[in-house]
Coordinates of C-alpha atoms in Angstrom, one line a residue:
M27 CA -35.7 17.0 -27.6
H28 CA -33.0 19.3 -27.8
R29 CA -33.5 20.4 -24.1
W30 CA -33.7 16.9 -22.9
D31 CA -30.6 16.0 -24.9
T32 CA -28.6 18.7 -23.3
K33 CA -29.6 18.0 -19.7
G34 CA -29.8 14.1 -20.0
T35 CA -26.5 13.3 -22.2
P36 CA -24.0 14.3 -19.2
Y37 CA -25.9 11.9 -17.0
A38 CA -26.0 9.2 -19.4
L39 CA -22.4 9.4 -20.1
V40 CA -21.5 9.2 -16.3
A41 CA -24.1 6.6 -15.5
P42 CA -21.9 3.6 -16.4
F43 CA -19.4 4.5 -13.8
F44 CA -21.8 5.0 -11.3
L45 CA -23.6 1.6 -12.3
V46 CA -20.3 -0.4 -12.2
F47 CA -19.4 1.3 -8.8
A48 CA -22.7 0.3 -7.3
A49 CA -22.6 -3.1 -8.3
F50 CA -18.8 -3.8 -7.4
G51 CA -17.9 -1.2 -5.0
L52 CA -21.0 0.0 -3.1
F53 CA -22.8 -3.2 -2.8
P54 CA -20.0 -5.3 -1.6
L55 CA -19.1 -2.7 1.1
L56 CA -22.4 -2.4 2.4
Y57 CA -23.1 -6.3 2.2
T58 CA -19.7 -6.8 4.1
G59 CA -20.7 -4.3 6.7
W60 CA -23.9 -6.3 7.3
L61 CA -22.1 -9.7 7.4
S62 CA -19.8 -8.2 10.1
F63 CA -22.6 -8.2 12.6
H64 CA -23.5 -12.0 12.1
R65 CA -21.9 -15.3 12.4
V66 CA -21.7 -16.7 8.8
S67 CA -20.2 -19.9 7.7
L68 CA -18.5 -19.9 4.2
Y69 CA -20.2 -23.1 3.4
N70 CA -23.7 -21.9 4.3
V71 CA -23.9 -18.3 3.6
D72 CA -27.7 -18.1 3.5
R73 CA -27.7 -19.0 7.3
A74 CA -26.5 -15.9 9.0
E75 CA -26.9 -15.5 12.8
W76 CA -27.1 -12.1 14.3
V77 CA -24.4 -11.5 16.8
G78 CA -24.2 -7.8 17.2
L79 CA -20.7 -6.6 17.9
R80 CA -19.5 -10.1 19.0
N81 CA -17.1 -10.1 16.0
Y82 CA -15.5 -6.9 16.7
E83 CA -15.1 -8.2 20.3
D84 CA -13.3 -11.3 19.3
L85 CA -10.9 -9.1 17.2
F86 CA -10.1 -6.6 19.8
T87 CA -10.2 -8.6 23.1
G88 CA -11.4 -11.9 22.3
Q89 CA -10.6 -15.3 20.6
V90 CA -8.4 -13.9 17.9
S91 CA -7.3 -10.7 19.5
H92 CA -3.7 -12.0 19.6
Y93 CA -3.8 -12.4 15.9
F94 CA -5.2 -9.3 15.3
W95 CA -3.0 -7.1 17.2
N96 CA 0.2 -8.9 15.8
A97 CA -1.5 -8.5 12.1
L98 CA -1.9 -4.7 13.0
F99 CA 1.7 -4.4 14.1
N100 CA 3.2 -6.4 11.2
T101 CA 1.2 -4.0 9.1
F102 CA 2.7 -0.9 10.6
T103 CA 6.2 -2.4 10.6
L104 CA 5.9 -3.6 7.1
G105 CA 4.5 -0.2 6.0
V106 CA 7.4 1.6 7.6
L107 CA 10.1 -0.5 6.3
S108 CA 8.7 -0.3 2.7
T109 CA 7.4 3.1 2.5
V110 CA 10.4 5.2 4.1
P111 CA 13.2 3.7 1.9
Q112 CA 10.8 3.7 -1.2
L113 CA 10.1 7.3 -1.0
L114 CA 13.8 8.3 -0.4
M115 CA 15.0 6.2 -3.1
A116 CA 12.1 7.5 -5.7
L117 CA 13.1 11.1 -4.6
G118 CA 16.7 10.6 -5.1
L119 CA 16.1 9.0 -8.6
A120 CA 13.7 11.6 -9.8
H121 CA 16.1 14.3 -8.7
L122 CA 19.1 12.5 -11.0
L123 CA 16.7 12.4 -13.8
N124 CA 15.4 16.0 -13.7
Y125 CA 19.0 16.7 -15.1
R126 CA 19.9 16.0 -18.6
L127 CA 21.3 12.6 -18.7
R128 CA 22.2 10.4 -21.9
A129 CA 19.4 7.9 -22.5
R130 CA 17.1 10.0 -20.0
G131 CA 14.1 8.5 -21.9
F132 CA 15.1 5.0 -21.5
L133 CA 15.9 5.3 -17.9
R134 CA 12.3 6.8 -17.1
T135 CA 10.8 4.0 -19.0
A136 CA 12.7 1.5 -17.1
L137 CA 11.5 2.8 -14.0
L138 CA 8.1 1.5 -14.8
A139 CA 8.9 -1.9 -15.6
P140 CA 8.9 -3.2 -11.9
Y141 CA 5.5 -1.7 -11.6
A142 CA 4.4 -3.2 -14.8
T143 CA 5.5 -6.7 -13.4
S144 CA 2.7 -8.6 -11.8
V145 CA 2.7 -9.3 -8.2
A146 CA 3.0 -13.0 -8.5
A147 CA 6.2 -12.9 -10.8
A148 CA 7.9 -10.6 -8.8
T149 CA 7.3 -12.3 -5.6
L150 CA 8.1 -15.6 -6.9
V151 CA 11.5 -14.4 -8.2
F152 CA 12.3 -12.6 -4.9
A153 CA 11.4 -16.0 -3.2
L154 CA 14.1 -17.7 -5.0
I155 CA 16.4 -14.8 -4.1
F156 CA 15.6 -15.2 -0.5
S157 CA 15.7 -18.8 -0.6
P158 CA 17.6 -20.6 2.2
E159 CA 18.8 -23.1 -0.3
G160 CA 21.3 -21.6 -2.8
G161 CA 19.4 -18.2 -2.6
M162 CA 21.3 -15.2 -3.9
A163 CA 21.0 -13.3 -0.6
N164 CA 22.5 -16.0 1.5
W165 CA 25.3 -16.0 -1.1
V166 CA 26.0 -12.2 -0.7
L167 CA 25.9 -12.7 3.0
G168 CA 28.5 -15.4 2.5
L169 CA 30.9 -13.0 0.8
F170 CA 31.0 -11.0 4.0
G171 CA 31.3 -14.1 6.2
A172 CA 27.9 -14.1 7.5
G173 CA 26.0 -17.3 8.0
P174 CA 23.0 -18.4 5.9
L175 CA 19.6 -17.0 7.1
H176 CA 16.2 -18.7 6.8
W177 CA 14.5 -15.6 5.7
E178 CA 10.9 -16.7 5.9
A179 CA 11.4 -18.1 9.3
G180 CA 12.2 -15.0 11.2
R181 CA 10.0 -12.0 12.1
W182 CA 12.4 -9.4 10.8
S183 CA 14.3 -11.3 8.2
S184 CA 10.8 -12.0 6.4
Q185 CA 9.5 -8.6 6.7
F186 CA 12.8 -7.2 5.4
A187 CA 12.5 -9.6 2.5
I188 CA 8.9 -8.7 1.8
S189 CA 9.5 -4.9 2.1
V190 CA 12.4 -5.3 -0.5
I191 CA 9.7 -6.9 -2.9
V192 CA 7.2 -3.8 -2.4
T193 CA 10.2 -1.4 -2.5
W194 CA 11.4 -2.8 -5.9
R195 CA 7.9 -2.7 -7.4
W196 CA 6.9 0.9 -6.4
T197 CA 10.0 3.0 -6.1
G198 CA 10.0 3.8 -9.8
Y199 CA 6.3 4.7 -10.0
N200 CA 6.8 7.1 -7.3
A201 CA 9.9 8.3 -9.0
L202 CA 8.1 9.3 -12.0
I203 CA 5.4 11.2 -9.8
F204 CA 8.2 13.1 -8.1
L205 CA 10.0 13.8 -11.6
A206 CA 6.8 15.3 -12.9
A207 CA 6.3 17.5 -9.7
M208 CA 10.1 18.5 -10.2
Q209 CA 9.6 19.7 -13.5
A210 CA 6.8 22.0 -12.6
V211 CA 9.1 23.8 -10.4
P212 CA 9.8 27.3 -12.0
R213 CA 13.4 27.5 -13.2
E214 CA 13.6 31.0 -12.0
L215 CA 13.8 29.5 -8.5
Y216 CA 16.9 27.3 -9.3
E217 CA 18.6 30.3 -11.1
A218 CA 17.9 32.7 -8.3
A219 CA 19.4 30.2 -5.8
A220 CA 22.4 29.6 -7.9
L221 CA 23.1 33.4 -7.9
D222 CA 22.9 33.2 -4.2
G223 CA 25.9 30.8 -4.3
A224 CA 23.7 27.6 -3.5
N225 CA 25.1 24.3 -4.9
R226 CA 22.9 21.5 -6.2
W227 CA 22.6 19.9 -3.0
Q228 CA 21.4 23.4 -1.3
Q229 CA 19.1 24.0 -4.3
F230 CA 17.5 20.5 -3.7
L231 CA 16.9 21.0 0.1
H232 CA 15.7 24.8 -0.2
V233 CA 14.2 24.9 -3.6
T234 CA 13.0 21.3 -4.7
I235 CA 11.6 20.0 -1.3
P236 CA 9.6 22.8 -0.3
A237 CA 8.1 22.7 -3.7
L238 CA 7.4 19.1 -3.5
R239 CA 5.5 19.2 -0.1
P240 CA 2.1 18.3 -1.4
T241 CA 3.3 15.8 -3.8
I242 CA 5.4 14.2 -0.9
L243 CA 2.3 14.1 1.3
F244 CA 0.3 12.8 -1.6
T245 CA 2.7 9.7 -2.2
V246 CA 3.1 9.1 1.7
I247 CA -0.6 8.8 2.0
V248 CA -1.0 6.5 -1.0
S249 CA 2.0 4.3 0.1
T250 CA 0.3 4.2 3.6
I251 CA -2.9 2.9 2.1
G252 CA -1.2 0.4 -0.1
A253 CA 0.9 -0.7 3.1
T254 CA -2.5 -1.0 4.9
Q255 CA -4.1 -3.5 2.2
L256 CA -1.0 -5.4 1.6
F257 CA -1.7 -9.0 0.8
G258 CA -0.3 -10.4 -2.5
E259 CA 3.4 -10.1 -1.5
P260 CA 3.3 -11.9 1.8
Y261 CA 0.7 -14.5 0.7
L262 CA 2.9 -15.5 -2.1
F263 CA 6.1 -15.4 -0.2
G264 CA 4.9 -17.9 2.5
G265 CA 4.2 -20.5 0.0
Q266 CA 2.0 -23.1 1.7
S267 CA 2.0 -21.1 5.1
G268 CA 1.3 -17.9 3.3
H269 CA -2.5 -18.0 4.2
Q270 CA -1.5 -17.1 7.8
G271 CA 1.4 -15.0 7.2
G272 CA 4.2 -17.6 8.2
T273 CA 4.2 -20.8 10.4
D274 CA 4.1 -18.5 13.4
H275 CA 2.4 -15.5 11.9
Q276 CA 5.5 -13.6 12.0
Y277 CA 4.4 -11.5 8.7
E278 CA 0.8 -11.8 8.7
T279 CA -1.0 -8.5 7.8
L280 CA -4.5 -7.4 8.3
G281 CA -5.2 -8.4 4.7
I282 CA -3.9 -11.8 5.3
L283 CA -5.9 -12.1 8.6
M284 CA -9.1 -11.5 6.6
Y285 CA -8.3 -14.1 4.0
D286 CA -7.3 -16.4 6.5
Q287 CA -10.4 -15.9 8.6
G288 CA -12.7 -16.1 5.7
F289 CA -11.6 -18.6 3.6
H290 CA -9.3 -21.0 5.9
S291 CA -11.4 -20.7 9.2
S292 CA -14.8 -19.9 7.1
M293 CA -15.7 -17.1 9.3
L294 CA -16.9 -14.7 7.0
G295 CA -18.6 -12.7 9.6
R296 CA -14.9 -12.2 11.5
A297 CA -13.5 -11.6 8.2
S298 CA -16.1 -8.9 7.3
A299 CA -15.2 -7.3 10.7
V300 CA -11.4 -7.1 9.9
A301 CA -12.4 -5.8 6.4
W302 CA -14.4 -2.9 8.0
T303 CA -11.6 -2.4 10.6
M304 CA -9.4 -2.0 7.8
F305 CA -11.9 0.6 6.1
G306 CA -11.9 2.6 9.3
L307 CA -8.1 3.0 9.2
L308 CA -8.2 4.2 5.7
L309 CA -10.9 6.7 6.5
L310 CA -8.7 7.8 9.5
I311 CA -5.6 8.0 7.1
G312 CA -7.8 10.1 4.9
L313 CA -8.7 12.4 7.6
V314 CA -5.3 13.0 8.6
N315 CA -4.4 13.8 4.9
A316 CA -7.3 16.4 4.8
L317 CA -6.1 18.1 7.9
I318 CA -2.4 18.1 7.0
T319 CA -3.3 19.4 3.6
R320 CA -5.5 22.3 5.0
R321 CA -2.7 23.2 7.3
L322 CA -0.2 23.3 4.3
R323 CA -2.4 25.5 2.3
A324 CA -2.9 28.1 5.3
S325 CA 0.9 28.2 5.8
Q326 CA 1.5 29.2 2.1

């Protein structure tokens, strides 16, 4: 019994995770893959018609190819507009908090407040800020003599507004990750750089940034994955037209397209094809991450 207890207890302890993953992770993934090869209606899931690669053909070259490539482009542009400023601001905030400041503990806690805020609450507040009727954003533009904008109607204005929401929510989270990595950098490196006459900016460029390369790569990959799955912010920002990414699909992402095809057009097979296309993109991002990580380790 002791031998069985020694060998079996570790498996029993990890079994709940694998059971939950199989039920809510692996099974939906495989079932979605099966649906992507069928024509399935949301209102009659039991009657699935095998169509092979027809759903993927509709996405890439067929009936909804225009919406798919538009959603892919919007996903890319929203990812760039939100990820680049977000990580730059997070890096700067982490660098400031790495020094001894007053109320440093409070500031670190405050950075997590946007991340702890729900997507719905944050998006609704920013929808009011970017409202064309009395919104704060148009009020600020009026101070500089610029006319009011209908933020939700334009492609770039709506994507800018959505990227502001994403940046506001995730900058503090990434700043704390950078801060933890900065505190692991040996102080001897900064002391040696100071003895060589390097100021704080030079220390940041030649000591901090090289030491943070793995962490920066990690945050870039995680932010890219999050941008690929972006759904809540554009869906809630658009209001009644949120399910299609605006009245002219001007900020429709792949996540929005999947939702629109599955729950508004009741084409579950086509929505599953979008989901698996997103899954393929995430695998490609993971492969690029592995290759870059291997090259960084080889260069050290």
